[in-house]
GROMACS .gro file of C-alpha atoms in nm:
model
  234
    1MET     CA    1   9.903  14.798  10.568
    2LYS     CA    2  10.070  14.798  10.271
    3LYS     CA    3  10.033  14.398  10.333
    4ASN     CA    4   9.691  14.410  10.351
    5ASN     CA    5   9.683  14.703  10.041
    6SER     CA    6   9.884  14.446   9.858
    7ILE     CA    7   9.657  14.105   9.891
    8LYS     CA    8   9.364  14.313   9.790
    9LYS     CA    9   9.567  14.458   9.454
   10LEU     CA   10   9.638  14.055   9.412
   11ALA     CA   11   9.287  13.982   9.452
   12ALA     CA   12   9.197  14.258   9.221
   13ILE     CA   13   9.373  14.095   8.967
   14LEU     CA   14   9.278  13.833   8.956
   15LEU     CA   15   8.942  13.984   9.028
   16LEU     CA   16   8.964  14.090   8.631
   17ALA     CA   17   9.189  13.834   8.433
   18THR     CA   18   8.887  13.624   8.542
   19PHE     CA   19   8.614  13.835   8.429
   20ALA     CA   20   8.863  13.863   8.052
   21THR     CA   21   8.872  13.522   8.081
   22ALA     CA   22   8.465  13.466   8.072
   23SER     CA   23   8.483  13.771   7.838
   24HIS     CA   24   8.624  13.579   7.522
   25ALA     CA   25   8.435  13.264   7.646
   26GLN     CA   26   8.179  13.061   7.421
   27LEU     CA   27   7.949  12.747   7.584
   28THR     CA   28   7.968  12.552   7.220
   29HIS     CA   29   7.701  12.268   7.096
   30SER     CA   30   7.792  12.039   6.855
   31PHE     CA   31   7.662  11.723   6.664
   32TYR     CA   32   7.873  11.489   6.463
   33LEU     CA   33   7.781  11.219   6.187
   34ASN     CA   34   7.980  10.902   6.160
   35GLY     CA   35   8.099  10.681   5.973
   36THR     CA   36   8.332  10.433   6.136
   37LEU     CA   37   8.607  10.114   6.030
   38PRO     CA   38   8.631   9.858   6.239
   39THR     CA   39   8.977   9.742   6.357
   40GLY     CA   40   9.121   9.532   6.550
   41GLN     CA   41   8.955   9.239   6.631
   42PHE     CA   42   8.634   9.397   6.590
   43ASN     CA   43   8.760   9.330   6.236
   44ASP     CA   44   8.763   9.013   6.186
   45LYS     CA   45   8.708   8.800   5.909
   46ILE     CA   46   8.583   8.461   6.014
   47HIS     CA   47   8.450   8.213   5.771
   48ILE     CA   48   8.036   8.161   5.809
   49ASN     CA   49   7.876   7.816   5.636
   50ASP     CA   50   7.506   7.654   5.645
   51ALA     CA   51   7.671   7.424   5.924
   52LEU     CA   52   7.821   7.695   6.124
   53LEU     CA   53   7.469   7.900   6.259
   54PRO     CA   54   7.455   8.117   6.439
   55MET     CA   55   7.832   8.213   6.529
   56GLY     CA   56   7.781   8.161   6.935
   57ARG     CA   57   8.013   8.308   7.209
   58GLU     CA   58   8.347   8.167   7.047
   59GLN     CA   59   8.322   8.362   6.783
   60ILE     CA   60   8.019   8.669   6.802
   61GLY     CA   61   8.190   9.033   6.820
   62GLN     CA   62   8.380   8.948   6.510
   63ASN     CA   63   8.332   9.005   6.184
   64ALA     CA   64   8.171   9.337   6.208
   65ASN     CA   65   8.083   9.584   5.845
   66VAL     CA   66   8.161   9.942   5.808
   67GLY     CA   67   7.904  10.158   6.018
   68LEU     CA   68   7.724  10.448   6.128
   69GLY     CA   69   7.702  10.675   6.425
   70ALA     CA   70   7.583  11.033   6.614
   71THR     CA   71   7.798  11.243   6.885
   72TYR     CA   72   7.656  11.493   7.065
   73ARG     CA   73   7.910  11.704   7.270
   74ILE     CA   74   7.930  12.013   7.457
   75GLY     CA   75   8.250  12.248   7.532
   76TYR     CA   76   8.392  12.552   7.668
   77ARG     CA   77   8.587  12.732   7.458
   78PHE     CA   78   8.914  13.006   7.535
   79ASP     CA   79   9.064  13.173   7.349
   80ILE     CA   80   9.435  13.130   7.407
   81GLY     CA   81   9.563  13.392   7.206
   82TYR     CA   82   9.729  13.191   6.988
   83GLY     CA   83   9.447  12.928   6.950
   84GLU     CA   84   9.165  12.799   7.104
   85VAL     CA   85   9.074  12.531   7.369
   86THR     CA   86   8.764  12.331   7.444
   87PRO     CA   87   8.682  12.141   7.699
   88PHE     CA   88   8.425  11.902   7.636
   89ALA     CA   89   8.203  11.596   7.717
   90GLU     CA   90   8.078  11.433   7.466
   91GLY     CA   91   7.829  11.068   7.401
   92SER     CA   92   7.799  10.814   7.009
   93PHE     CA   93   7.558  10.609   6.974
   94PHE     CA   94   7.775  10.360   6.686
   95TRP     CA   95   7.603  10.103   6.493
   96ASN     CA   96   7.750   9.799   6.288
   97ARG     CA   97   7.654   9.475   6.092
   98ILE     CA   98   7.840   9.182   6.073
   99LYS     CA   99   8.000   9.224   5.703
  100VAL     CA  100   7.665   9.127   5.372
  101SER     CA  101   7.851   8.811   5.273
  102SER     CA  102   7.697   8.616   5.632
  103ARG     CA  103   7.444   8.899   5.691
  104ASP     CA  104   7.289   8.750   5.303
  105ILE     CA  105   7.340   8.335   5.456
  106TYR     CA  106   7.210   8.398   5.782
  107ASP     CA  107   6.909   8.529   5.542
  108ASP     CA  108   6.922   8.303   5.284
  109ASN     CA  109   6.839   8.043   5.638
  110ARG     CA  110   6.554   8.211   5.772
  111CYS     CA  111   6.736   8.306   6.110
  112THR     CA  112   6.829   8.657   6.290
  113TYR     CA  113   7.242   8.798   6.238
  114PRO     CA  114   7.356   8.929   6.509
  115HIS     CA  115   7.411   9.366   6.552
  116TYR     CA  116   7.702   9.564   6.736
  117PHE     CA  117   7.651   9.892   6.938
  118ASN     CA  118   7.897  10.064   7.136
  119ILE     CA  119   7.778  10.407   7.393
  120PRO     CA  120   8.141  10.571   7.479
  121ILE     CA  121   8.090  10.857   7.674
  122SER     CA  122   8.361  11.081   7.731
  123ILE     CA  123   8.538  11.408   7.825
  124GLY     CA  124   8.793  11.550   7.600
  125ILE     CA  125   9.043  11.847   7.545
  126ASN     CA  126   8.988  12.040   7.203
  127TYR     CA  127   9.276  12.307   7.073
  128ARG     CA  128   9.218  12.459   6.739
  129TYR     CA  129   9.389  12.700   6.530
  130PRO     CA  130   9.263  12.968   6.251
  131VAL     CA  131   9.510  12.977   5.923
  132THR     CA  132   9.272  13.175   5.768
  133ASN     CA  133   8.912  13.274   5.741
  134LEU     CA  134   8.776  12.977   5.570
  135ILE     CA  135   9.016  12.702   5.755
  136THR     CA  136   9.116  12.613   6.169
  137PRO     CA  137   9.242  12.276   6.191
  138TYR     CA  138   9.184  12.140   6.563
  139ALA     CA  139   9.301  11.795   6.731
  140GLU     CA  140   9.205  11.669   7.008
  141ILE     CA  141   9.163  11.385   7.232
  142ALA     CA  142   8.963  11.225   7.531
  143MET     CA  143   8.854  10.985   7.727
  144GLY     CA  144   8.554  10.753   7.835
  145TYR     CA  145   8.306  10.476   7.911
  146ASP     CA  146   8.228  10.237   7.662
  147LEU     CA  147   7.874  10.077   7.647
  148PHE     CA  148   7.918   9.719   7.469
  149SER     CA  149   7.581   9.603   7.296
  150ILE     CA  150   7.503   9.285   7.066
  151THR     CA  151   7.139   9.142   6.996
  152PRO     CA  152   7.040   8.815   6.968
  153GLU     CA  153   7.155   8.571   6.672
  154GLY     CA  154   6.958   8.252   6.601
  155TRP     CA  155   6.627   8.117   6.545
  156LYS     CA  156   6.383   8.280   6.799
  157ASP     CA  157   6.026   8.110   6.688
  158LYS     CA  158   6.168   7.700   6.646
  159THR     CA  159   6.198   7.429   6.951
  160GLY     CA  160   6.529   7.344   6.961
  161LEU     CA  161   6.711   7.515   6.701
  162PRO     CA  162   6.981   7.792   6.886
  163TYR     CA  163   6.894   8.200   7.057
  164TYR     CA  164   7.187   8.336   7.170
  165ARG     CA  165   7.099   8.646   7.370
  166TYR     CA  166   7.455   8.818   7.445
  167LYS     CA  167   7.550   8.953   7.805
  168ALA     CA  168   7.863   9.197   7.656
  169GLY     CA  169   8.066   9.370   7.902
  170ASN     CA  170   8.192   9.701   7.889
  171SER     CA  171   8.565   9.872   7.939
  172LEU     CA  172   8.740  10.233   7.987
  173CYS     CA  173   8.862  10.374   7.642
  174TRP     CA  174   8.984  10.661   7.441
  175GLN     CA  175   8.988  10.846   7.119
  176ILE     CA  176   9.236  11.102   6.908
  177GLY     CA  177   9.163  11.268   6.705
  178ALA     CA  178   9.229  11.582   6.386
  179GLY     CA  179   9.068  11.750   6.097
  180THR     CA  180   8.954  12.120   5.995
  181HIS     CA  181   8.652  12.339   6.071
  182LEU     CA  182   8.511  12.486   5.738
  183GLY     CA  183   8.378  12.873   5.801
  184ASP     CA  184   8.219  12.926   6.149
  185TYR     CA  185   7.959  12.621   6.116
  186VAL     CA  186   8.087  12.263   5.971
  187SER     CA  187   8.429  12.052   6.039
  188VAL     CA  188   8.536  11.789   5.905
  189GLY     CA  189   8.804  11.517   6.031
  190LEU     CA  190   8.938  11.185   6.128
  191THR     CA  191   8.952  11.052   6.459
  192TYR     CA  192   8.994  10.656   6.584
  193TYR     CA  193   8.770  10.488   6.911
  194GLY     CA  194   9.025  10.315   7.103
  195LEU     CA  195   8.713  10.098   7.279
  196GLY     CA  196   8.859   9.892   7.459
  197LYS     CA  197   8.857   9.471   7.499
  198HIS     CA  198   8.487   9.299   7.638
  199MET     CA  199   8.370   9.022   7.810
  200ILE     CA  200   8.137   8.854   7.566
  201ASP     CA  201   7.906   8.607   7.761
  202TYR     CA  202   7.571   8.378   7.716
  203ASN     CA  203   7.247   8.532   7.887
  204ILE     CA  204   7.173   8.224   7.955
  205LYS     CA  205   6.854   8.270   8.108
  206HIS     CA  206   6.734   8.378   7.771
  207SER     CA  207   6.852   8.171   7.536
  208GLN     CA  208   6.827   7.793   7.357
  209GLY     CA  209   6.963   7.578   7.202
  210LEU     CA  210   7.350   7.633   7.393
  211PRO     CA  211   7.645   7.448   7.352
  212ALA     CA  212   7.684   7.115   7.638
  213ASP     CA  213   7.938   7.371   7.810
  214PRO     CA  214   7.687   7.669   7.827
  215ASN     CA  215   7.961   7.841   8.179
  216ALA     CA  216   8.295   7.809   7.929
  217THR     CA  217   8.540   8.116   8.006
  218THR     CA  218   8.367   8.390   7.865
  219GLU     CA  219   8.510   8.560   7.541
  220HIS     CA  220   8.751   8.922   7.519
  221ARG     CA  221   8.729   9.105   7.228
  222ARG     CA  222   8.922   9.431   7.138
  223ILE     CA  223   8.736   9.678   7.007
  224GLY     CA  224   8.766   9.997   6.722
  225LEU     CA  225   8.681  10.205   6.505
  226LEU     CA  226   8.813  10.427   6.252
  227ALA     CA  227   8.572  10.736   6.266
  228LEU     CA  228   8.561  10.928   5.963
  229ARG     CA  229   8.323  11.248   6.088
  230ILE     CA  230   8.105  11.602   6.001
  231GLY     CA  231   8.062  11.760   6.206
  232PHE     CA  232   7.766  12.071   6.265
  233HIS     CA  233   7.837  12.353   6.548
  234LEU     CA  234   7.647  12.626   6.636
   0.00000   0.00000   0.00000
């Protein structure tokens, strides 16, 4: 009988602890605007001139310029007594064009230059600790999967001139960031995205003017982004 009473007491304590924790938890929604700086091979500058258009598989996935992005995040915040912990899931959309000097050469030759898109989907955890009513620093880390795509480049409507479409592989990715909340509804911070190593090949069925050996070894690019993030929180 004593054993059964002990079990009941333990169950009651656990139940009360669960309700107490839930009472201090909060569902959160966040939207971020991102300015991004490419890193790694994604940022490698390549030489482009009139005779070297379009870039082709050997050079594509490089030469990226600063870009823009947006992120939506949903989380569940817990007060742990010495700060707050928020497990979260988020999806981002990042857009980068090639560098301005290269775009000018494409425009002068009346051909289409490529755009790069990354869509990382991640889960992670955020920790923040209020210093004052206005300043609440945070740090966070996440892991996920990045979807990478490249728009076509070249002369679409000119027979005999190259027009390349690409198929790009996806990759595991990670991110780490830090910053501060400014009051309850706004935050600023820096986040580094290691978006992984991506395979790049031609989409042979939808390209024209391919090189003599379209089945040569595929290229791989390691892609990274450093993002300045302004967040809006509900």
